[in-house]
Coordinates of C-alpha atoms in Angstrom, one line a residue:
M26 CA -25.0 7.4 -41.6
R27 CA -24.1 4.6 -39.1
M28 CA -20.6 3.2 -39.3
T29 CA -20.3 -0.6 -39.9
H30 CA -18.6 -2.7 -37.4
F31 CA -15.6 -3.1 -39.7
D32 CA -15.1 0.7 -39.8
V33 CA -15.3 0.9 -36.1
L34 CA -12.8 -1.9 -35.6
N35 CA -10.4 -0.1 -37.9
T36 CA -10.7 3.3 -36.3
K37 CA -11.3 2.7 -32.6
R38 CA -9.8 -0.7 -31.9
E39 CA -7.2 0.4 -29.3
D40 CA -9.5 2.8 -27.5
M41 CA -12.5 0.4 -27.2
A42 CA -10.4 -2.6 -26.2
D43 CA -9.9 -1.2 -22.7
V44 CA -13.2 0.8 -22.5
L45 CA -14.2 -1.0 -19.3
S46 CA -10.9 -0.4 -17.6
Q47 CA -11.7 3.3 -16.9
P48 CA -12.6 3.6 -13.2
V49 CA -15.3 5.8 -11.7
S50 CA -13.5 9.1 -10.8
K51 CA -14.0 10.3 -7.2
G52 CA -13.9 14.0 -7.5
K53 CA -11.0 14.2 -10.0
K54 CA -11.2 14.8 -13.7
R55 CA -9.5 12.1 -15.8
S56 CA -8.6 12.6 -19.4
R57 CA -7.0 11.0 -22.3
E58 CA -5.4 13.2 -25.0
T59 CA -6.6 11.3 -28.0
T60 CA -10.1 10.2 -26.8
P61 CA -12.0 13.0 -25.0
E62 CA -15.0 10.7 -24.7
F63 CA -13.2 8.9 -21.8
T64 CA -13.6 11.9 -19.5
A65 CA -15.8 11.8 -16.4
D66 CA -18.5 14.3 -16.1
S67 CA -18.9 16.7 -13.2
S68 CA -21.1 14.3 -11.3
G69 CA -18.2 11.8 -11.1
L70 CA -20.0 9.2 -13.4
L71 CA -18.5 7.6 -16.5
S72 CA -19.7 8.8 -19.9
E73 CA -22.1 6.7 -21.9
D74 CA -19.4 6.1 -24.6
Q75 CA -17.6 3.8 -22.1
F76 CA -20.4 1.3 -22.3
L77 CA -20.7 1.2 -26.1
C78 CA -20.3 -2.1 -28.0
S79 CA -17.4 -1.6 -30.4
I80 CA -19.4 -3.3 -33.2
C81 CA -22.8 -1.6 -33.1
L82 CA -21.8 1.6 -31.3
H83 CA -24.8 1.3 -29.0
V84 CA -24.9 0.7 -25.2
F85 CA -24.4 -3.0 -24.5
T86 CA -27.4 -5.2 -24.8
D87 CA -26.9 -8.6 -23.3
P88 CA -23.2 -8.1 -23.0
V89 CA -20.8 -11.1 -23.2
T90 CA -17.1 -11.4 -22.6
T91 CA -14.9 -13.4 -24.9
P92 CA -12.1 -15.6 -23.6
C93 CA -9.6 -13.0 -24.7
G94 CA -11.3 -10.5 -22.4
H95 CA -13.3 -8.2 -24.8
N96 CA -16.9 -7.2 -24.4
F97 CA -19.6 -7.1 -27.1
C98 CA -23.4 -7.4 -27.4
L99 CA -24.4 -11.0 -27.7
K100 CA -26.1 -10.6 -31.1
C101 CA -23.2 -8.5 -32.4
I102 CA -20.5 -11.0 -31.7
E103 CA -22.7 -13.9 -33.0
M104 CA -23.1 -11.9 -36.2
C105 CA -19.4 -11.4 -36.6
W106 CA -18.7 -15.1 -35.8
D107 CA -21.0 -16.2 -38.6
N108 CA -18.0 -15.3 -40.9
S109 CA -15.0 -15.9 -38.7
D110 CA -14.3 -17.6 -35.3
Q111 CA -12.0 -14.9 -34.0
C112 CA -12.2 -11.8 -31.8
P113 CA -13.0 -8.7 -33.8
L114 CA -10.7 -6.6 -31.7
C115 CA -7.5 -8.6 -31.0
K116 CA -8.0 -11.1 -33.8
E117 CA -7.4 -14.1 -31.5
K118 CA -8.6 -17.2 -33.2
F119 CA -10.5 -20.0 -31.4
A120 CA -10.2 -23.6 -32.5
K121 CA -13.8 -24.1 -31.2
R122 CA -16.3 -21.3 -31.0
P123 CA -16.7 -20.4 -27.3
E124 CA -20.1 -20.8 -25.7
L125 CA -20.9 -17.3 -24.5
K126 CA -23.1 -16.4 -21.7
V127 CA -24.4 -13.0 -20.7
N128 CA -22.1 -11.2 -18.4
T129 CA -24.7 -10.5 -15.7
T130 CA -22.3 -8.2 -13.7
L131 CA -21.6 -6.0 -16.7
R132 CA -25.3 -5.9 -17.6
E133 CA -26.2 -4.8 -14.1
V134 CA -23.4 -2.2 -14.2
V135 CA -24.8 -0.8 -17.5
D136 CA -28.3 -0.8 -16.1
H137 CA -27.2 0.9 -12.9
F138 CA -25.2 3.5 -15.0
Q139 CA -28.2 4.3 -17.2
T140 CA -30.4 4.7 -14.1
K141 CA -27.9 7.1 -12.5
R142 CA -27.7 9.1 -15.7
G143 CA -31.4 9.3 -15.9
L144 CA -31.5 7.2 -19.1
E145 CA -34.3 4.8 -19.9
K146 CA -33.7 1.4 -18.4
P147 CA -34.8 -1.6 -20.4
E148 CA -38.2 -2.7 -19.2
N149 CA -39.4 -6.3 -18.6
F150 CA -42.8 -6.9 -20.1
C151 CA -45.5 -9.5 -19.4
D152 CA -45.1 -12.7 -21.3
A153 CA -48.9 -13.5 -21.0
C154 CA -50.1 -10.3 -22.7
T155 CA -51.2 -11.0 -26.2
D156 CA -52.0 -7.5 -27.5
M157 CA -50.1 -4.5 -26.1
K158 CA -47.4 -5.6 -23.8
V159 CA -47.7 -4.4 -20.2
K160 CA -44.9 -3.8 -17.8
A161 CA -44.0 -6.9 -15.8
L162 CA -44.5 -7.0 -12.0
K163 CA -43.0 -10.4 -11.1
S164 CA -41.4 -13.5 -12.6
C165 CA -42.5 -16.9 -11.5
L166 CA -39.7 -19.5 -11.3
D167 CA -42.2 -22.4 -11.2
C168 CA -44.1 -21.3 -14.3
G169 CA -41.0 -19.9 -16.1
V170 CA -43.1 -16.9 -17.1
T171 CA -43.0 -13.1 -16.3
Y172 CA -46.3 -11.6 -15.4
C173 CA -47.9 -8.2 -15.3
K174 CA -50.1 -7.2 -12.3
L175 CA -53.3 -8.5 -14.0
H176 CA -51.9 -11.9 -15.0
L177 CA -50.2 -12.3 -11.7
E178 CA -53.5 -12.2 -9.8
P179 CA -54.1 -16.0 -9.8
H180 CA -50.8 -16.5 -8.0
Y181 CA -52.3 -14.6 -5.1
N182 CA -55.7 -16.3 -5.1
V183 CA -55.2 -19.9 -6.4
K184 CA -54.1 -22.3 -3.7
N185 CA -51.5 -24.2 -5.7
L186 CA -50.2 -21.1 -7.4
K187 CA -49.6 -19.4 -4.0
K188 CA -46.8 -21.9 -3.5
H189 CA -44.9 -20.7 -6.5
K190 CA -41.7 -18.8 -6.0
L191 CA -42.0 -15.2 -7.3
I192 CA -39.0 -12.8 -7.8
N193 CA -38.6 -9.4 -9.2
P194 CA -39.0 -9.4 -13.0
V195 CA -35.9 -10.5 -14.9
K196 CA -35.2 -10.8 -18.6
N197 CA -33.0 -13.9 -18.3
L198 CA -35.5 -16.0 -16.4
D199 CA -33.9 -19.3 -17.7
D200 CA -30.8 -18.4 -15.6
Y201 CA -32.9 -18.8 -12.5
I202 CA -34.3 -22.2 -13.4
C203 CA -32.6 -25.6 -13.4
Q204 CA -32.3 -26.6 -17.0
K205 CA -32.3 -30.2 -16.2
H206 CA -35.4 -30.4 -13.9
Q207 CA -37.1 -27.1 -14.9
R208 CA -37.4 -26.2 -11.2
P209 CA -36.3 -23.0 -9.4
L210 CA -32.7 -22.8 -8.3
E211 CA -33.3 -22.5 -4.6
L212 CA -30.3 -24.2 -3.1
F213 CA -26.5 -23.9 -3.3
C214 CA -24.3 -26.9 -3.3
K215 CA -21.1 -26.2 -1.3
D216 CA -19.4 -29.3 -2.6
D217 CA -19.7 -28.4 -6.3
K218 CA -20.0 -24.6 -5.9
M219 CA -23.1 -24.3 -7.9
S220 CA -26.8 -23.5 -7.6
V221 CA -29.2 -26.4 -7.7
C222 CA -32.9 -27.2 -7.4
L223 CA -34.6 -29.5 -5.0
F224 CA -34.7 -32.4 -7.5
C225 CA -30.9 -32.1 -8.0
T226 CA -30.4 -33.0 -4.3
E227 CA -32.1 -36.4 -5.1
G228 CA -29.8 -37.1 -8.0
D229 CA -26.3 -35.8 -8.8
H230 CA -26.1 -33.8 -5.6
K231 CA -27.4 -36.4 -3.3
N232 CA -25.7 -36.4 0.1
H233 CA -23.9 -33.1 -0.8
N234 CA -23.8 -30.2 1.6
T235 CA -26.5 -27.8 0.3
V236 CA -27.9 -24.7 1.9
P237 CA -30.6 -22.2 0.9
L238 CA -29.6 -19.8 -1.9
D239 CA -30.3 -16.7 0.2
E240 CA -28.2 -18.1 3.1
E241 CA -25.2 -18.7 0.9
S242 CA -25.7 -15.3 -0.7
E243 CA -25.7 -13.5 2.7
L244 CA -22.5 -15.4 3.5
K245 CA -20.9 -14.2 0.3
K246 CA -22.1 -10.7 0.9
T247 CA -20.3 -10.7 4.2
Q248 CA -17.1 -11.9 2.6
L249 CA -17.6 -9.3 -0.2
R250 CA -17.9 -6.6 2.4
E251 CA -14.7 -7.8 4.0
T252 CA -13.0 -7.7 0.6
L253 CA -14.4 -4.2 0.1
I254 CA -12.8 -3.0 3.3
D255 CA -9.5 -4.5 2.2
V256 CA -9.7 -2.7 -1.2
R257 CA -10.6 0.6 0.4
Q258 CA -7.7 0.2 2.8
M259 CA -5.4 -0.5 -0.1
I260 CA -6.6 2.7 -1.7
Q261 CA -5.9 4.7 1.5
D262 CA -2.4 3.1 1.8
R263 CA -1.5 4.1 -1.8
E264 CA -2.8 7.6 -1.4
K265 CA -0.7 7.9 1.8
K266 CA 2.2 6.5 -0.1
I267 CA 1.8 9.2 -2.8
K268 CA 1.8 11.8 -0.1
T269 CA 5.0 10.3 1.5
I270 CA 6.8 10.2 -1.8
K271 CA 5.9 13.8 -2.5
E272 CA 7.1 14.9 1.0
L273 CA 10.4 12.9 0.6
L274 CA 10.9 14.4 -2.8
E275 CA 10.5 17.9 -1.3
L276 CA 12.9 17.0 1.5
K277 CA 15.4 15.7 -1.0
Q278 CA 15.1 18.9 -3.0
R279 CA 15.9 21.0 0.1
N280 CA 18.8 18.8 1.0
A281 CA 20.1 19.0 -2.5
E282 CA 19.9 22.8 -2.4
K283 CA 21.8 22.8 0.9
E284 CA 24.4 20.4 -0.5
I285 CA 24.9 22.6 -3.5
T286 CA 25.2 25.7 -1.4
D287 CA 27.8 24.1 0.9
S288 CA 29.8 22.8 -2.1
V289 CA 29.8 26.2 -3.7
E290 CA 31.1 27.7 -0.4
V291 CA 34.0 25.2 -0.4
F292 CA 34.9 25.6 -4.0
T293 CA 35.0 29.4 -3.8
T294 CA 38.0 29.0 -1.5
L295 CA 39.9 27.0 -4.2
M296 CA 42.1 28.2 -7.0
H297 CA 40.6 29.0 -10.4
S298 CA 42.1 25.8 -11.7
I299 CA 39.5 23.6 -9.9
E300 CA 36.4 25.5 -11.2
T301 CA 35.9 22.8 -13.8
S302 CA 35.6 20.1 -11.1
Q303 CA 33.0 22.3 -9.3
A304 CA 30.9 22.5 -12.4
E305 CA 31.1 18.7 -12.9
L306 CA 30.0 18.1 -9.3
L307 CA 27.0 20.4 -9.7
E308 CA 26.0 18.7 -12.9
I309 CA 26.1 15.3 -11.3
M310 CA 24.1 16.4 -8.3
E311 CA 21.4 18.1 -10.5
E312 CA 21.2 14.9 -12.6
K313 CA 20.7 12.8 -9.5
Q314 CA 17.8 15.1 -8.5
K315 CA 16.3 14.9 -12.0
A316 CA 16.6 11.1 -11.8
A317 CA 14.8 11.2 -8.4
E318 CA 12.0 13.3 -9.8
R319 CA 11.6 10.9 -12.7
Q320 CA 11.5 8.0 -10.3
A321 CA 8.9 9.8 -8.2
E322 CA 6.7 10.6 -11.2
D323 CA 6.8 6.9 -12.3
L324 CA 5.9 5.7 -8.8
I325 CA 3.1 8.2 -8.4
K326 CA 1.8 7.3 -11.9
E327 CA 1.8 3.6 -11.0
L328 CA 0.1 4.3 -7.7
E329 CA -2.6 6.4 -9.4
Q330 CA -3.2 3.6 -11.9
E331 CA -3.6 1.1 -9.0
I332 CA -5.9 3.5 -7.2
A333 CA -8.0 3.8 -10.4
E334 CA -8.2 0.0 -10.7
L335 CA -9.0 -0.4 -7.0
T336 CA -11.7 2.4 -7.2
R337 CA -13.3 0.5 -10.1
R338 CA -13.2 -2.7 -8.0
D339 CA -14.7 -0.7 -5.1
T340 CA -17.6 0.4 -7.3
E341 CA -18.3 -3.2 -8.4
L342 CA -18.1 -4.6 -4.9
E343 CA -20.3 -1.8 -3.5
Q344 CA -23.0 -2.6 -6.1
L345 CA -22.7 -6.3 -5.5
S346 CA -22.8 -6.0 -1.7
H347 CA -26.3 -4.5 -2.0
T348 CA -27.8 -6.7 -4.8
E349 CA -30.8 -8.9 -4.0
D350 CA -30.1 -11.1 -7.0
H351 CA -28.6 -14.0 -5.1
L352 CA -27.9 -16.2 -8.1
H353 CA -26.1 -13.4 -9.9
L354 CA -24.0 -12.7 -6.8
L355 CA -22.9 -16.3 -6.5
Q356 CA -22.1 -16.5 -10.2
I357 CA -19.8 -13.4 -10.2
Y358 CA -18.4 -13.8 -6.7
P359 CA -15.3 -16.0 -7.6
S360 CA -14.0 -13.3 -9.9
L361 CA -14.4 -10.5 -7.3
C362 CA -13.7 -12.3 -4.0
S363 CA -10.2 -11.1 -3.7
P364 CA -8.5 -7.7 -4.4
P365 CA -6.9 -7.2 -7.8
H366 CA -3.2 -8.0 -8.1
T367 CA -1.2 -5.0 -7.0
R368 CA 2.3 -4.2 -6.2
N369 CA 3.6 -4.4 -2.6
W370 CA 4.5 -0.8 -1.8
T371 CA 5.8 -1.4 1.8
D372 CA 9.5 -1.1 1.1
I373 CA 9.3 1.2 -1.9
S374 CA 10.3 4.8 -1.2
I375 CA 12.6 7.6 -2.3
D376 CA 15.7 8.4 -0.4
P377 CA 15.3 12.1 0.5
L378 CA 19.0 12.5 1.1
L379 CA 21.7 13.3 -1.4
S380 CA 24.5 10.8 -1.1
G381 CA 27.7 12.3 0.2
D382 CA 29.7 9.9 -1.9
I383 CA 29.5 12.3 -4.9
V384 CA 31.2 15.1 -3.0
R385 CA 33.7 12.8 -1.4
K386 CA 34.7 11.4 -4.8
T387 CA 35.2 14.8 -6.2
L388 CA 37.2 15.9 -3.2
S389 CA 39.5 12.9 -3.4
Q390 CA 40.4 13.8 -6.9
L391 CA 41.3 17.3 -5.9
Q392 CA 43.3 16.4 -2.8
K393 CA 46.6 16.2 -4.7
C394 CA 46.4 19.9 -5.6
L395 CA 45.1 21.1 -2.2
K396 CA 47.2 22.5 0.6
K397 CA 47.2 20.7 3.9
E398 CA 45.3 23.5 5.7
L399 CA 42.6 23.7 3.0
T400 CA 42.2 19.9 3.0
K401 CA 41.5 20.0 6.7
T402 CA 38.8 22.7 6.2
L403 CA 37.2 20.7 3.5
N404 CA 37.1 17.5 5.7
E405 CA 35.4 19.5 8.4
K406 CA 32.8 20.7 6.0
M407 CA 32.1 17.1 5.0
R408 CA 31.6 16.0 8.6
E409 CA 29.1 18.7 9.0
T410 CA 27.3 17.6 5.9
E411 CA 27.3 13.9 7.0
L412 CA 25.9 14.7 10.4
R413 CA 23.3 17.0 8.9
R414 CA 22.1 14.2 6.6
I415 CA 21.9 11.8 9.5
Q416 CA 20.0 14.3 11.7
Q417 CA 17.2 14.3 9.2
H418 CA 16.2 10.9 10.6
A419 CA 15.8 12.2 14.2
V420 CA 13.1 10.6 16.3
D421 CA 11.5 11.7 19.6
V422 CA 12.8 9.2 22.2
T423 CA 11.1 8.9 25.6
L424 CA 12.2 6.6 28.4
D425 CA 10.0 3.6 29.3
P426 CA 9.4 3.4 33.1
D427 CA 8.2 -0.2 32.7
T428 CA 11.7 -1.2 31.8
A429 CA 13.6 0.9 34.3
H430 CA 15.7 -0.9 37.0
P431 CA 14.5 0.0 40.5
Y432 CA 17.6 2.1 41.2
L433 CA 16.9 4.4 38.3
I434 CA 15.1 7.7 38.7
L435 CA 13.3 9.1 35.6
S436 CA 12.3 12.7 35.1
A437 CA 8.6 13.5 34.7
D438 CA 9.0 14.1 31.0
G439 CA 10.9 10.9 30.4
K440 CA 13.9 12.6 29.0
Q441 CA 16.4 12.2 31.9
V442 CA 17.7 9.3 34.0
T443 CA 19.9 9.1 37.0
C444 CA 21.0 6.3 39.3
G445 CA 20.0 6.4 42.9
D446 CA 21.4 4.5 45.9
T447 CA 18.4 2.4 46.9
D448 CA 15.7 0.3 45.3
Q449 CA 12.4 2.0 44.6
N450 CA 9.2 0.1 45.3
L451 CA 8.2 -0.6 41.7
P452 CA 5.6 -3.1 40.5
E453 CA 6.7 -6.4 38.9
N454 CA 6.9 -6.2 35.2
P455 CA 8.3 -8.7 32.7
K456 CA 9.9 -5.9 30.7
R457 CA 11.9 -4.5 33.8
F458 CA 15.6 -4.9 34.1
I459 CA 16.7 -6.2 37.5
S460 CA 20.4 -7.0 37.2
H461 CA 21.8 -3.8 35.8
A462 CA 20.8 -0.1 35.9
I463 CA 19.2 -0.1 32.5
V464 CA 16.2 1.6 30.9
L465 CA 15.0 1.4 27.3
G466 CA 13.1 3.9 25.1
K467 CA 9.4 3.4 24.8
E468 CA 9.2 3.0 21.1
G469 CA 11.0 0.2 19.2
F470 CA 11.9 0.1 15.5
T471 CA 11.8 -2.7 12.9
S472 CA 12.6 -0.8 9.8
G473 CA 14.0 2.4 8.3
R474 CA 16.5 4.8 9.9
F475 CA 16.4 6.6 13.2
Y476 CA 18.7 8.9 15.1
Y477 CA 18.8 10.4 18.6
E478 CA 21.3 12.4 20.8
V479 CA 22.2 12.0 24.5
D480 CA 23.9 14.6 26.6
V481 CA 26.6 12.8 28.7
R482 CA 28.4 15.8 30.2
G483 CA 29.5 15.5 33.8
K484 CA 29.5 11.7 33.9
T485 CA 32.4 9.4 34.5
E486 CA 30.7 6.2 33.4
W487 CA 27.8 5.3 31.0
I488 CA 26.6 2.9 28.3
L489 CA 24.6 3.9 25.3
G490 CA 23.3 2.2 22.1
V491 CA 20.5 0.0 21.0
V492 CA 19.4 -3.6 21.9
R493 CA 17.0 -6.1 20.5
E494 CA 13.6 -6.7 22.2
S495 CA 14.5 -10.2 23.4
I496 CA 17.6 -9.2 25.4
N497 CA 17.9 -10.8 28.8
R498 CA 16.3 -8.5 31.3
K499 CA 16.5 -10.7 34.5
G500 CA 20.1 -11.9 34.6
E501 CA 23.6 -11.2 33.6
V502 CA 24.4 -10.5 29.9
T503 CA 27.5 -9.8 28.0
L504 CA 27.1 -6.7 25.8
C505 CA 27.9 -7.7 22.3
P506 CA 26.1 -8.0 18.9
Q507 CA 25.8 -11.8 19.4
N508 CA 23.7 -11.2 22.5
G509 CA 21.6 -8.5 20.8
S510 CA 23.3 -5.3 21.9
W511 CA 25.2 -2.7 20.0
T512 CA 26.7 -0.2 22.5
I513 CA 29.7 2.0 23.4
I514 CA 30.9 2.5 26.9
L515 CA 32.7 5.1 29.1
R516 CA 34.8 3.8 32.0
K517 CA 37.1 5.6 34.5
G518 CA 36.2 9.0 33.2
N519 CA 38.2 8.9 29.9
E520 CA 38.3 5.3 28.7
Y521 CA 35.9 4.8 25.7
K522 CA 35.3 1.3 24.2
A523 CA 33.0 -0.3 21.7
C524 CA 31.3 -3.5 23.1
S525 CA 31.9 -5.9 20.2
G526 CA 32.5 -9.2 21.9
H527 CA 36.0 -8.1 22.8
S528 CA 36.3 -4.4 23.8
I529 CA 37.6 -2.1 21.1
L530 CA 39.4 0.9 22.5
L531 CA 38.2 4.2 20.9
C532 CA 40.8 7.0 20.6
L533 CA 39.0 10.4 20.9
K534 CA 40.6 13.8 20.9
E535 CA 38.2 15.3 23.4
K536 CA 35.9 14.1 26.1
L537 CA 32.4 13.4 24.8
Q538 CA 29.7 15.8 25.8
K539 CA 26.9 14.7 23.5
V540 CA 26.6 11.4 21.7
G541 CA 24.6 10.8 18.5
V542 CA 23.2 7.3 17.8
F543 CA 22.2 6.4 14.3
V544 CA 20.6 3.1 13.0
D545 CA 19.9 2.0 9.4
Y546 CA 17.9 -1.1 10.0
E547 CA 17.9 -2.4 6.4
Q548 CA 21.6 -1.9 6.0
G549 CA 22.4 -3.4 9.4
L550 CA 24.3 -0.3 10.5
I551 CA 24.6 1.2 14.0
S552 CA 26.8 4.3 14.2
F553 CA 27.9 6.7 17.0
Y554 CA 28.9 10.3 16.6
D555 CA 30.5 13.1 18.6
V556 CA 27.8 15.8 18.1
D557 CA 29.9 18.7 19.2
D558 CA 32.9 17.8 17.1
R559 CA 30.6 16.6 14.3
S560 CA 32.8 13.5 13.9
H561 CA 32.2 9.8 13.6
I562 CA 33.1 7.6 16.6
Y563 CA 32.4 4.0 15.7
S564 CA 30.1 1.8 13.6
F565 CA 28.8 -1.7 13.8
T566 CA 28.4 -2.7 10.1
G567 CA 26.8 -5.7 8.3
Q568 CA 24.6 -6.7 11.3
C569 CA 21.7 -9.1 10.7
L570 CA 18.8 -7.2 12.3
T571 CA 15.6 -9.2 12.6
E572 CA 14.0 -8.1 15.9
K573 CA 12.6 -4.8 17.1
L574 CA 15.3 -2.5 18.4
Y575 CA 15.1 -0.2 21.4
P576 CA 17.3 2.7 22.5
Y577 CA 19.4 1.6 25.4
F578 CA 20.5 3.8 28.4
N579 CA 22.7 2.8 31.4
P580 CA 23.8 5.8 33.5
C581 CA 25.9 3.3 35.7
L582 CA 26.1 3.5 39.5
N583 CA 26.2 6.8 41.3
D584 CA 29.7 6.1 42.7
G585 CA 29.3 8.2 45.8
G586 CA 28.1 11.2 43.8
K587 CA 31.0 11.2 41.3
N588 CA 28.7 9.9 38.6
S589 CA 25.5 11.5 39.7
A590 CA 24.9 13.6 36.5
P591 CA 21.9 12.4 34.4
L592 CA 21.8 11.0 31.0
I593 CA 19.7 13.5 29.0
I594 CA 17.9 12.8 25.8
S595 CA 18.6 16.1 23.9
P596 CA 16.3 17.8 21.4
I597 CA 18.1 17.6 18.0
S598 CA 19.8 20.9 17.1
K599 CA 20.3 20.4 13.4
T600 CA 23.5 21.9 12.0
E601 CA 22.8 24.7 9.6

């Protein structure tokens, strides 16, 4: 026994309201716990249930879309509106009954779906047949009639009829004919964005910019293909973002496990009285990890939803880009000419590193009950943890020969630089430094975090850091943040300074052998580390970074061989 439309509305209102929002799955099985009919079959097609009218429970016939966004068969909704001018699904009331037109895009999707599924597609029959209807061959826009092969014969033989415009048979023939002049819609008015007939160009559209319908259709097809490319790129970007989030989550898990292990090792050296603090620390760290996992799950779910929507749009655009129905394409084009609204994922990520602030806070609470020697041991452990976290952002830096001063000699692998005594015969290059013995790294950075290490052993003078791309390369420049440089310097063998407008003397326990340079672009942070001592040297904080930054190397003059040792970009030896 067939259910009435009122029964359907009471039992399946929520499911059918978004029936068309389910995308075509590409190789993945989608499911909904409460409505198994929303699953895709093994061929990757949607099920027939997703194209059912929620009133008659049959596949859409002449589907229409209400202003509130729901879809019904034309006759079904008209039947419902005989009693009430409101949407049967969401109950939105309309002060004036909307004038509904057939959703040609949805009708074409339904027909395409039925064809793909091997279902019978509604046939168009000859209007001229009086007895048994015969399948139509063509529709004549001049006659306003659809003909079978037999009744179409005069259009091939009669002189005047040969001039008539024939198209593939359509059910909605009136949509292709100007209702005012009863002439074929053969032109497109660019001024009014609508299809018109020849007679229209002598009246309301006189002196308007009109072009043949097929010409405008081809133009819109080209634009649709461009939109299709954009949509597919958005899908790829989001799939890549999902992969990145998963990788960062795994890295965060490994770091969390390492942090926990180190913390346990520290706390095992403490008295039994601080075991409670250890348990609290572990609980906080585990909760942070759970929060990160929940965040990742939410982001992945949102990305998958956007991919689903974009995939649905991809399917629609793919079908429209191949349609020969020019009028239909122009009618539906405004609603599909741009990608659906999606979130900007560029700066959304998961920090894979566990904040050291948790450990530091716990340790600060315990310092009052720790002995001086034990406190020292703990601080050393924290320095190791901080450097290990920063080393996770290590990048492969290679020297750029196009920027090197003519005095500088670069190794074949681009990892070492020394200063010679004479100019080399190098080609002119706008990127090359000519006033100071400077060379930059090849790759610049405009976002995120990066870290590299430089071996400075054996040298008596050097300058290291990062500079912005627009730094003066042809003349004198004072090294300071205001001029786009963030550097530290060694002079006279043991005098270390930070170049911050006025030199800031750095007090170090030991001579530096290897320097670590760390940049957090978004935070405006540039920090320097003693890699061997695993200690912090100096940081520029709160910097406004707007340009691309490049690693900066200045081995300084040879000084008669006293400063002949090279600056060496070291492979990162991560502290275990």
